[in-house]
Short mmCIF file of C-alpha atoms and ligand atoms in Angstrom, two decimals:
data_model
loop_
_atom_site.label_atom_id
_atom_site.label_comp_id
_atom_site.label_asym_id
_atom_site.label_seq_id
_atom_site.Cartn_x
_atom_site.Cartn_y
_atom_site.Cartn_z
CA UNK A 4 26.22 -16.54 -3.25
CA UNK A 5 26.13 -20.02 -1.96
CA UNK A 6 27.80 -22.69 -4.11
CA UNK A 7 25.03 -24.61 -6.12
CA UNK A 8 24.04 -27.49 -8.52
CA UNK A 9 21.16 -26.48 -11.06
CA UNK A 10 20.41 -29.53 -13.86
CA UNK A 11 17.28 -28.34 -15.81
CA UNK A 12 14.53 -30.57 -16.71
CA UNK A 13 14.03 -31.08 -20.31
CA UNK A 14 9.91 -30.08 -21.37
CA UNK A 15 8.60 -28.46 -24.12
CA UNK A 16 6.01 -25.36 -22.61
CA UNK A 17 3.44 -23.91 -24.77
CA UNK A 18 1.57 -21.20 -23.17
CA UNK A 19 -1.52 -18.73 -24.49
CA UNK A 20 -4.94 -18.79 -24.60
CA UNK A 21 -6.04 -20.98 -27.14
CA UNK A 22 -3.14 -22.74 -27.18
CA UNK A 23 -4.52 -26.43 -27.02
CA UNK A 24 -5.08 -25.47 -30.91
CA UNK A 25 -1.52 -26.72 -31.02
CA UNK A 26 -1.39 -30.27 -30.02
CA UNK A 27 -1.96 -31.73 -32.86
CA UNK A 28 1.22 -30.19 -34.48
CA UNK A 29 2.61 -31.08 -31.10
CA UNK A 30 1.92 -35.00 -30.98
CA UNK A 31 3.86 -34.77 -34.67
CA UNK A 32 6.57 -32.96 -33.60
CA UNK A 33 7.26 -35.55 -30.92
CA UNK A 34 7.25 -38.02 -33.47
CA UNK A 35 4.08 -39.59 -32.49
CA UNK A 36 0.53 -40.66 -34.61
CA UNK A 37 -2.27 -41.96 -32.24
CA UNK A 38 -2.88 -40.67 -28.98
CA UNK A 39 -5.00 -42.19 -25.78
CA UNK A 40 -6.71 -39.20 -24.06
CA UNK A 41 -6.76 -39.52 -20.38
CA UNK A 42 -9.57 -37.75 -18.03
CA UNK A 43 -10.99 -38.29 -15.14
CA UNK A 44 -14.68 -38.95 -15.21
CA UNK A 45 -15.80 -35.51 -14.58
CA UNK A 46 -13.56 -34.04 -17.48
CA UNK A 47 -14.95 -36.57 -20.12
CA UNK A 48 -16.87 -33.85 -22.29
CA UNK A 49 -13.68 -31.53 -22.21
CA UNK A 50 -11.59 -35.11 -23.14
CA UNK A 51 -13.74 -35.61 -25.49
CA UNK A 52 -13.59 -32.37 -27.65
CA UNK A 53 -9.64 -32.77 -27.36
CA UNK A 54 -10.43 -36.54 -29.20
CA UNK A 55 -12.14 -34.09 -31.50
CA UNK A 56 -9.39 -31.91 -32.51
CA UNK A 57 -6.73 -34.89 -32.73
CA UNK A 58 -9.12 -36.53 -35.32
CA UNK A 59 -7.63 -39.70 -36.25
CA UNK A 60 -4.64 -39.24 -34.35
CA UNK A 61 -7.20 -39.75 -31.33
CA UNK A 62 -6.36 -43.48 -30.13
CA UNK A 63 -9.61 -43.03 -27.81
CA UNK A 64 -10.23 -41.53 -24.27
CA UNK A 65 -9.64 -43.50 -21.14
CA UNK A 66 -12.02 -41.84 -18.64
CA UNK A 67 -11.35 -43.44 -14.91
CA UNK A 68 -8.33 -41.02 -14.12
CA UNK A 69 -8.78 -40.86 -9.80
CA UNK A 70 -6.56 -39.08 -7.00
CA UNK A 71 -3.43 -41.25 -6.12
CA UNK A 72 -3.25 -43.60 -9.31
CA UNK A 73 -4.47 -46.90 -8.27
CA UNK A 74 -1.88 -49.95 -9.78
CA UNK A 75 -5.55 -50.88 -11.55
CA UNK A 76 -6.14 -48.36 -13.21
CA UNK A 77 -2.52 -47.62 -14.63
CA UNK A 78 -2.80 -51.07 -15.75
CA UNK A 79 -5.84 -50.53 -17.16
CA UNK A 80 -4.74 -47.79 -18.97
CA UNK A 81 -1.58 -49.40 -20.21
CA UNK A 82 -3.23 -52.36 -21.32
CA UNK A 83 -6.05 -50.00 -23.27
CA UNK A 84 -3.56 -48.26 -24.90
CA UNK A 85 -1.57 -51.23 -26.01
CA UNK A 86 -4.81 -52.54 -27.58
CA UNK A 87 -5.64 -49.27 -29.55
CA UNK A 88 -2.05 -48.93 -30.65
CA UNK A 89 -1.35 -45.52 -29.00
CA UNK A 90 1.96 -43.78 -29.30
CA UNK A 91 1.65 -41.49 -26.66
CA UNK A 92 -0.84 -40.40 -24.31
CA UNK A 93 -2.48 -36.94 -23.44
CA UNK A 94 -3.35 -36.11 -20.09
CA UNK A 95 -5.94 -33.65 -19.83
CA UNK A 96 -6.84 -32.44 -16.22
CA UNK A 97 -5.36 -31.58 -12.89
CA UNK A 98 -2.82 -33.49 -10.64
CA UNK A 99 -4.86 -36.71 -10.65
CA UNK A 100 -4.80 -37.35 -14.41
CA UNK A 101 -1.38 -36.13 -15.10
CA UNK A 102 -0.29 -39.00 -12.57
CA UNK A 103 -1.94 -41.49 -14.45
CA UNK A 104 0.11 -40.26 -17.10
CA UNK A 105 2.80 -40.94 -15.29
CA UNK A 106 2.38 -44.34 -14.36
CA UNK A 107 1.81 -45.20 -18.14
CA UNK A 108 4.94 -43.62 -18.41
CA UNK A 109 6.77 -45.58 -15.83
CA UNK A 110 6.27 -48.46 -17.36
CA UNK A 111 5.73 -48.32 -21.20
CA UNK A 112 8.25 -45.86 -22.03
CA UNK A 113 5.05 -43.44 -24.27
CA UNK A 114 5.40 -39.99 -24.41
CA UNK A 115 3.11 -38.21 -22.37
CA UNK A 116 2.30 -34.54 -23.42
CA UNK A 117 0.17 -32.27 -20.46
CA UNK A 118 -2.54 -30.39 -20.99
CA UNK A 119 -3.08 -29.24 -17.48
CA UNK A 120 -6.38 -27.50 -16.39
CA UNK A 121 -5.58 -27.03 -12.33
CA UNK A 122 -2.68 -25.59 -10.89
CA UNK A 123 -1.04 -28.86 -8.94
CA UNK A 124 1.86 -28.36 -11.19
CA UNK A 125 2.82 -32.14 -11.64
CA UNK A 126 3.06 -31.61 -15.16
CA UNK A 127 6.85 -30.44 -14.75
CA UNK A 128 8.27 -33.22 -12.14
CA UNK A 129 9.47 -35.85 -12.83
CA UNK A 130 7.88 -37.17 -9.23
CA UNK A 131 5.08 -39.99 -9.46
CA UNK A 132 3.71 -41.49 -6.70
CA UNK A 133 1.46 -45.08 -7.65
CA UNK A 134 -1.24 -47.10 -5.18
CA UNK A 135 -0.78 -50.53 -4.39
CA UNK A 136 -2.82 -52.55 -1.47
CA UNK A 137 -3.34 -49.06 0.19
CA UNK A 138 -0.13 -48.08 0.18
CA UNK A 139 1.54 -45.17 -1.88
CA UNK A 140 5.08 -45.46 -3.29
CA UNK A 141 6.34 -42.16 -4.78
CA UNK A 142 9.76 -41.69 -6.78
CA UNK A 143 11.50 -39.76 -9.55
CA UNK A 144 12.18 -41.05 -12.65
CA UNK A 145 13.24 -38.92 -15.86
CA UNK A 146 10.91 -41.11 -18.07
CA UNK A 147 7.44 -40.00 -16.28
CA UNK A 148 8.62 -36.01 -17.30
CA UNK A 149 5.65 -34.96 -19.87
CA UNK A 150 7.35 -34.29 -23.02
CA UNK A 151 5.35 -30.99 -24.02
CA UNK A 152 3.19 -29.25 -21.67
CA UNK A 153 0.24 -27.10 -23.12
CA UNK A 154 -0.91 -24.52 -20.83
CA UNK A 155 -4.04 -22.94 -22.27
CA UNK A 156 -5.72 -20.90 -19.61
CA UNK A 157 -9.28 -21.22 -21.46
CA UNK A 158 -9.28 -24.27 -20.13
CA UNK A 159 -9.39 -22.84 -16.66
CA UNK A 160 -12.10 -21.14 -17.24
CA UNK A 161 -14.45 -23.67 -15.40
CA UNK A 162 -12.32 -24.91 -12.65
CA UNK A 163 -14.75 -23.66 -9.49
CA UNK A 164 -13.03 -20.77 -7.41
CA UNK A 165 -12.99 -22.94 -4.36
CA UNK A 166 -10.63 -25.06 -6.17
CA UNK A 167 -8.70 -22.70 -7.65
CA UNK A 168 -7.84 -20.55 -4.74
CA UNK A 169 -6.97 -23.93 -3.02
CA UNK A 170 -4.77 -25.35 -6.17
CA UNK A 171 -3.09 -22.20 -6.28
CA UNK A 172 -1.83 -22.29 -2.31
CA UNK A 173 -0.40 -25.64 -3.44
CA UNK A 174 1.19 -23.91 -5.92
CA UNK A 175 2.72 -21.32 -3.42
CA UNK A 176 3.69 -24.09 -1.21
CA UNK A 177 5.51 -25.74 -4.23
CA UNK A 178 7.47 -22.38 -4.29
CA UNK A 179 7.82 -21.34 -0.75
CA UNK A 180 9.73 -25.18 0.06
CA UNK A 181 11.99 -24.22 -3.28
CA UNK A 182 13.28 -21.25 -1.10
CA UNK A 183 14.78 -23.04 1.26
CA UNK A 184 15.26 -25.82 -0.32
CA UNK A 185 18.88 -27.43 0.77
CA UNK A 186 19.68 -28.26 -2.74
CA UNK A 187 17.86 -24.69 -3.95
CA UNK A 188 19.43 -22.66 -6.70
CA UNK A 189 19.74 -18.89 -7.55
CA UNK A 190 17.41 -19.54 -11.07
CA UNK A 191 14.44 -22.13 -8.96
CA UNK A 192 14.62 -18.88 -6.29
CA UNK A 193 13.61 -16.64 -8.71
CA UNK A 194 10.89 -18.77 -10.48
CA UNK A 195 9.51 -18.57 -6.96
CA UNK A 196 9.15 -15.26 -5.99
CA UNK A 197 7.95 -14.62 -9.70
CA UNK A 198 5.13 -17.92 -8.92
CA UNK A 199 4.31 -17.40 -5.50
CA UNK A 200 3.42 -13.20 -7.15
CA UNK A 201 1.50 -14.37 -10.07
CA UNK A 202 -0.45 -16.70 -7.80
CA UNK A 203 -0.67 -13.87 -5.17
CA UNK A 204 -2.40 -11.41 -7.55
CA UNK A 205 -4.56 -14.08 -9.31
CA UNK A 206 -6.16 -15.23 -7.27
CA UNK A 207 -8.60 -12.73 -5.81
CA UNK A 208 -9.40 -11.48 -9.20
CA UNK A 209 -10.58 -15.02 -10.02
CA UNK A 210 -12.27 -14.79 -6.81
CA UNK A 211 -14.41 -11.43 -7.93
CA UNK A 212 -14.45 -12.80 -11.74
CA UNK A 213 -13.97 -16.63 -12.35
CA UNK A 214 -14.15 -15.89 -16.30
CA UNK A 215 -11.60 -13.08 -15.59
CA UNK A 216 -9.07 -14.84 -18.51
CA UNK A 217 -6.24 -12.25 -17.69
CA UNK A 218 -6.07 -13.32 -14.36
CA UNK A 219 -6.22 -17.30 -15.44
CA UNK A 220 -3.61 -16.72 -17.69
CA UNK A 221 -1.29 -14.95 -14.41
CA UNK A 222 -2.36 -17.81 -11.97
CA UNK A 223 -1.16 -20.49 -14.68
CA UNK A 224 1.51 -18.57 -15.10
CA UNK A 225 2.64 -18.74 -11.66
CA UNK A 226 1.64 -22.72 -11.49
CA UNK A 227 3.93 -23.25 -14.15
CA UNK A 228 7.15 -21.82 -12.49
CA UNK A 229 6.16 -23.13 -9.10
CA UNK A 230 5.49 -26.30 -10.22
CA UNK A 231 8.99 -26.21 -12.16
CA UNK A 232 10.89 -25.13 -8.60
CA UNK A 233 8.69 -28.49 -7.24
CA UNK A 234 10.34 -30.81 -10.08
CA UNK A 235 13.58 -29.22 -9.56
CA UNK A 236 14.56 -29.24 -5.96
CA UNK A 237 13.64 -31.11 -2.60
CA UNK A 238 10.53 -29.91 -0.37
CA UNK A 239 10.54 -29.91 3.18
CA UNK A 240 8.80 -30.13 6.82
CA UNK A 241 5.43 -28.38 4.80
CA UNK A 242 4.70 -31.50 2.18
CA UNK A 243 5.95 -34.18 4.48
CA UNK A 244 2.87 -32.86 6.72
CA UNK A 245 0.51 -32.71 3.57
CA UNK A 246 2.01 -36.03 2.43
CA UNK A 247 1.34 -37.52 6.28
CA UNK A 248 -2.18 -35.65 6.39
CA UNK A 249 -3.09 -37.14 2.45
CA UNK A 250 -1.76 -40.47 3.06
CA UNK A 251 -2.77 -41.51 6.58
CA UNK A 252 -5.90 -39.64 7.23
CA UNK A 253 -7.36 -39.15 3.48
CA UNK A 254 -7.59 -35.48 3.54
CA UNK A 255 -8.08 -33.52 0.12
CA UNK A 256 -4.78 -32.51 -1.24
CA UNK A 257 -4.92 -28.36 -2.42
CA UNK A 258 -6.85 -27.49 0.42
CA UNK A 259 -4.50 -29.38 3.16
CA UNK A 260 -1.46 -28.17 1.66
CA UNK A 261 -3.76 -24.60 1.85
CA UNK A 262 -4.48 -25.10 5.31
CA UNK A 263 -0.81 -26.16 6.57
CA UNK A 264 1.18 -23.71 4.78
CA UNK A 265 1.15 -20.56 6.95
CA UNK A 266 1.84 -22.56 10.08
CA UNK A 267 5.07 -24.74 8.77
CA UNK A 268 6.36 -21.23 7.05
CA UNK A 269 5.99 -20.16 10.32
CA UNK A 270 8.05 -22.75 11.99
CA UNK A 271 10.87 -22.47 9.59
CA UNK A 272 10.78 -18.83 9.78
CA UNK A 273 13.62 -18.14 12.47
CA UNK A 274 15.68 -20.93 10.66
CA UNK A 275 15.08 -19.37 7.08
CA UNK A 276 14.63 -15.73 7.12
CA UNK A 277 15.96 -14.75 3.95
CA UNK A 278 13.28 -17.40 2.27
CA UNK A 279 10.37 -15.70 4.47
CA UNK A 280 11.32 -11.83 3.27
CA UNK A 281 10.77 -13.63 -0.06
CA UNK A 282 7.58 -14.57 0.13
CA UNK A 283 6.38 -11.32 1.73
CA UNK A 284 7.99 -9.61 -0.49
CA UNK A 285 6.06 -11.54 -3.27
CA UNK A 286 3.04 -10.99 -1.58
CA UNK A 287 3.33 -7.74 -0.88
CA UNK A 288 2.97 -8.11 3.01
CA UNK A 289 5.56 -7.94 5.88
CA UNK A 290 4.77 -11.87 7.42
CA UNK A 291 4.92 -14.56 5.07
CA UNK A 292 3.12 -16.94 7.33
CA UNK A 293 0.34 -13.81 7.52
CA UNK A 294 0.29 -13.08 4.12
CA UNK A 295 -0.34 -16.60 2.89
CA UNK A 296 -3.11 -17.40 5.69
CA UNK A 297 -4.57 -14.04 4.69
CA UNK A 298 -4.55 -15.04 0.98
CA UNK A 299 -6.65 -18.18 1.90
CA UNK A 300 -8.80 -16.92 4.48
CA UNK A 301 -10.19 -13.85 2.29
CA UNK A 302 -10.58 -15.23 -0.53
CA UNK A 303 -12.87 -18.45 0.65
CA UNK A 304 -10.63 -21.18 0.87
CA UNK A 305 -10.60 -23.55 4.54
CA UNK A 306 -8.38 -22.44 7.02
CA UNK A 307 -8.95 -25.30 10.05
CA UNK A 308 -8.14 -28.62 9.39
CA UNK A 309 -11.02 -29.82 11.50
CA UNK A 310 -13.27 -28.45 8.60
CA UNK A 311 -11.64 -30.46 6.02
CA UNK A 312 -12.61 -33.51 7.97
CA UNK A 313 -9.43 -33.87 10.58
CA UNK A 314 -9.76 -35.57 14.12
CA UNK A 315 -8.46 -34.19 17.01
CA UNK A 316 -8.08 -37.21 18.47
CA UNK A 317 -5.72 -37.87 15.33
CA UNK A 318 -3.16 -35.24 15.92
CA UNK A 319 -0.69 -37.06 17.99
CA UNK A 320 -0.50 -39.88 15.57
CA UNK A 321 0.02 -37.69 12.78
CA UNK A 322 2.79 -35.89 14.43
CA UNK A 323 4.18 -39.24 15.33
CA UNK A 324 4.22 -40.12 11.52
CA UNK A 325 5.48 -36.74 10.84
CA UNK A 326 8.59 -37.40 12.87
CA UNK A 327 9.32 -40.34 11.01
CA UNK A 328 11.94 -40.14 7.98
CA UNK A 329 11.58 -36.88 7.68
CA UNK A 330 12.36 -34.93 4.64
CA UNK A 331 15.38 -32.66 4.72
CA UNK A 332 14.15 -28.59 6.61
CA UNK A 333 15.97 -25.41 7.72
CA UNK A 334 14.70 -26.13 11.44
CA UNK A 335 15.49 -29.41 13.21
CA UNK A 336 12.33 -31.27 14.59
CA UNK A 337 11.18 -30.58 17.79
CA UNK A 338 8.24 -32.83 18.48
CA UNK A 339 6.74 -30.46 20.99
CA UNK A 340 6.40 -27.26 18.30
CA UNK A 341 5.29 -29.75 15.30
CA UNK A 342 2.13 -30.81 17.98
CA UNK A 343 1.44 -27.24 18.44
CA UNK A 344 1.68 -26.65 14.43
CA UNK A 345 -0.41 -29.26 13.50
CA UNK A 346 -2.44 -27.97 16.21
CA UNK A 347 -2.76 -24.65 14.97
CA UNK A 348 -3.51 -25.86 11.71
CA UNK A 349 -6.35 -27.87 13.23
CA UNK A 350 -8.12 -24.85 14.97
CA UNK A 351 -6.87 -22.83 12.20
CA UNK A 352 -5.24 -20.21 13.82
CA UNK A 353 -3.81 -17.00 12.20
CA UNK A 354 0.00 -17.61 12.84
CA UNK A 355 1.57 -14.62 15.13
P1 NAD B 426 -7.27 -33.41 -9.26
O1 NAD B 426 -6.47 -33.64 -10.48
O2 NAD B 426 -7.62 -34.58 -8.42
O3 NAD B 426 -8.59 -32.62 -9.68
C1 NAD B 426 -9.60 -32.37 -8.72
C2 NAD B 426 -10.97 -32.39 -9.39
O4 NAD B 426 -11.12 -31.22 -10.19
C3 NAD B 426 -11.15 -33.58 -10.33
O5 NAD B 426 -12.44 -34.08 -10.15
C4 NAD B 426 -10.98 -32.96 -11.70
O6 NAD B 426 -11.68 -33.66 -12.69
C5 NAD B 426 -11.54 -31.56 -11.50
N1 NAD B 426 -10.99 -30.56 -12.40
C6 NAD B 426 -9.70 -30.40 -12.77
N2 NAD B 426 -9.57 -29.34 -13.57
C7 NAD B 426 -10.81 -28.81 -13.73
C8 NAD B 426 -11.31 -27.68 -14.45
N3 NAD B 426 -10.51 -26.87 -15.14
N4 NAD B 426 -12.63 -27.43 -14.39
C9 NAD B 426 -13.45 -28.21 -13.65
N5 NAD B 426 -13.03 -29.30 -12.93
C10 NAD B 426 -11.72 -29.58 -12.98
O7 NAD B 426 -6.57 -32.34 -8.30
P2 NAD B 426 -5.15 -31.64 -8.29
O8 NAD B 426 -5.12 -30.84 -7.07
O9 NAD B 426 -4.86 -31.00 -9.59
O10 NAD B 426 -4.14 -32.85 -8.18
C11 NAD B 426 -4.00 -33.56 -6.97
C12 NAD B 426 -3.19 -34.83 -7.19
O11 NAD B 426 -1.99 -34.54 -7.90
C13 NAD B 426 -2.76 -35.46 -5.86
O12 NAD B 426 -2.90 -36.88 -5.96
C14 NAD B 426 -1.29 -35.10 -5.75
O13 NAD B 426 -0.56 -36.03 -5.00
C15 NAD B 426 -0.87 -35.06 -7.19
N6 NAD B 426 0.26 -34.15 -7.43
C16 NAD B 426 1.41 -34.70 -7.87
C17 NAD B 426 2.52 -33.91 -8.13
C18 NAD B 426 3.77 -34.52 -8.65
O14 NAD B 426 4.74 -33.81 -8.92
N7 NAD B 426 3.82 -35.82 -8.81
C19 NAD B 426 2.43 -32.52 -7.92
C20 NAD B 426 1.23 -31.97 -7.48
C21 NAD B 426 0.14 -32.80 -7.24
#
């Protein structure tokens, strides 16, 4: 046993179907009274019969939740919140809404509870990452940690399969890192391999039934402990690539953390073995790298990040950014096997 640290993150989990039943009793419990409902535009109806339950501890819905958390609209939401005298704020959606949370957080000090319907797993970080003139600053603080999170699998009914199958990879990716993680702990290892299986059973079963609410329940199962490893310990060379890929060249987020997974497992695997029989082991398989790609590839999510809207005449740079502060990994650098990952990734090669 290696010698560790381990400092848990204090959040209040609610899990079942159904479950969103609770929040009102929830927002109490916190202490709180009127609540500003955060969506993005395409969630408004589901924000909207959430304002319904809450009654009049609904402040009102803010609706203009959007990927990376534009400074303007955390403002905006700050400043709409202030004016209807919320208490706390409920963020209802994926990744993208539970940031905006965040940012309200940041700066006003309200509660946030999570109600998330994707399987991103931001809800249990304390990580929050804000836009300003094109640029996005990430950080930790303990004050953007949601409060309560309500994980209510009905709500996951409607997320479309293509989405799921890619949210869930990020999920595995959020896991896979945590295993060898350099500040990884015996308890975040196990979370993983107990994440990365729920997620590796869900998701074909979502795939052959989307309404399949056993299977939603396992896959947001598995996003919660995954995303719990991500708030927990430090990722490596995997989401500094998805990071470089997001922020430089605009790529969607699940399915380029989908799409780059199998290949930087692969290039850590002679430097982390023990982390790799993991994952296989999770997934039932004898390659991690294999078993993840195969995961993706058969159940209809993108495999090639030239179908996801990658250059080719882009891959140097992004290796080049890659390079630069990178984030802590089990194998050193080496810029000549990073330009064949990335491009692997980009023909979307099944690693060897
Ligand atoms: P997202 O929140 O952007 O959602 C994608 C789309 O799916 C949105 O249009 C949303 O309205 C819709 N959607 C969400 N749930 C749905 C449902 N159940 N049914 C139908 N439609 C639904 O995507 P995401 O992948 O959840 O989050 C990505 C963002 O989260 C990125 O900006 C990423 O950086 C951030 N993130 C942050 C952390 C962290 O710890 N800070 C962790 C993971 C992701």
């Amino acid at each position: 046993m290696h010698p560790f640290t381990y400092t848990a993150q204090p959040a209040r989990v609610i899990f079942g179907a159904a479950c969103l039943q609770q929040l009102p009793s929830e927002i109490t419990a916190l202490g709180a009274r009127r609540a500003l409902v955060l969506c993005t535009p395409g969630q408004r109806a589901l924000a909207e019969r959430v304002a319904g339950l809450l009654g009049e501890r609904a402040a009102g819905i803010f609706d203009r939740a959007v990927m990376h958390v534009p400074i303007e609209a955390a403002r905006e939401a700050r400043e709409v919140a202030r004016q209807l005298g919320a208490d706390c704020a409920v963020a209802v959606g994926g990744g993208s809404t539970t940031g905006l949370g965040k940012a309200i957080a940041l700066d006003s000090g309200l509660s946030i509870l999570a109600v998330p319907t994707t399987y991103a797993g931001s809800e249990m970080t304390p990580i929050y990452g804000i836009t300003e003139a094109g640029l996005k600053k990430t950080g930790r603080d303990p004050r953007v940690l949601p409060r309560t999170v309500i994980y209510d699998p009905e709500l996951t009914l409607g997320l479309p399969v293509a989405l799921s199958v890619a949210s869930g990879l990020n999920a595995i990716a959020h896991a896979a890192e945590g295993l060898y993680a350099s500040d990884g702990n015996p308890i975040m290892s196990l979370m993983a391999e107990e994440g990365i299986a729920a997620i590796g059973r869900s998701l074909p079963a979502i795939r052959r039934n989307p309404a399949d609410l056993q299977a939603r329940g396992d896959a947001l199962y598995g996003a919660w402990l995954c995303g719990t490893v991500l708030g927990h310990v430090g990722m490596a060379l995997h989401h500094k690539l998805c990071h470089t890929l997001g922020g430089s060249f605009n790529l969607p987020h699940a399915e380029t953390h989908t799409i780059v997974l199998p290949h930087a497992l692969a290039y850590n695997a002679p430097a982390a073995p023990e982390a790799l029989r993991r994952i296989a082991r999770a997934l039932q398989a004898d390659s991690a790298p294999q078993a993840v790609f195969d995961l993706a590839r058969d159940n209809g999510a993108p495999v090639a990040l030239k179908d996801i809207g990658m250059q080719a005449s882009d891959l140097d740079r992004a290796c080049d950014i890659a390079l630069q502060t990178p984030y802590p990994n089990p194998r050193p650098l080496e810029r000549s096997a990073l330009r064949q990952l990335l491009q692997d990734a980009f023909d979307g090669t099944r690693p060897a």
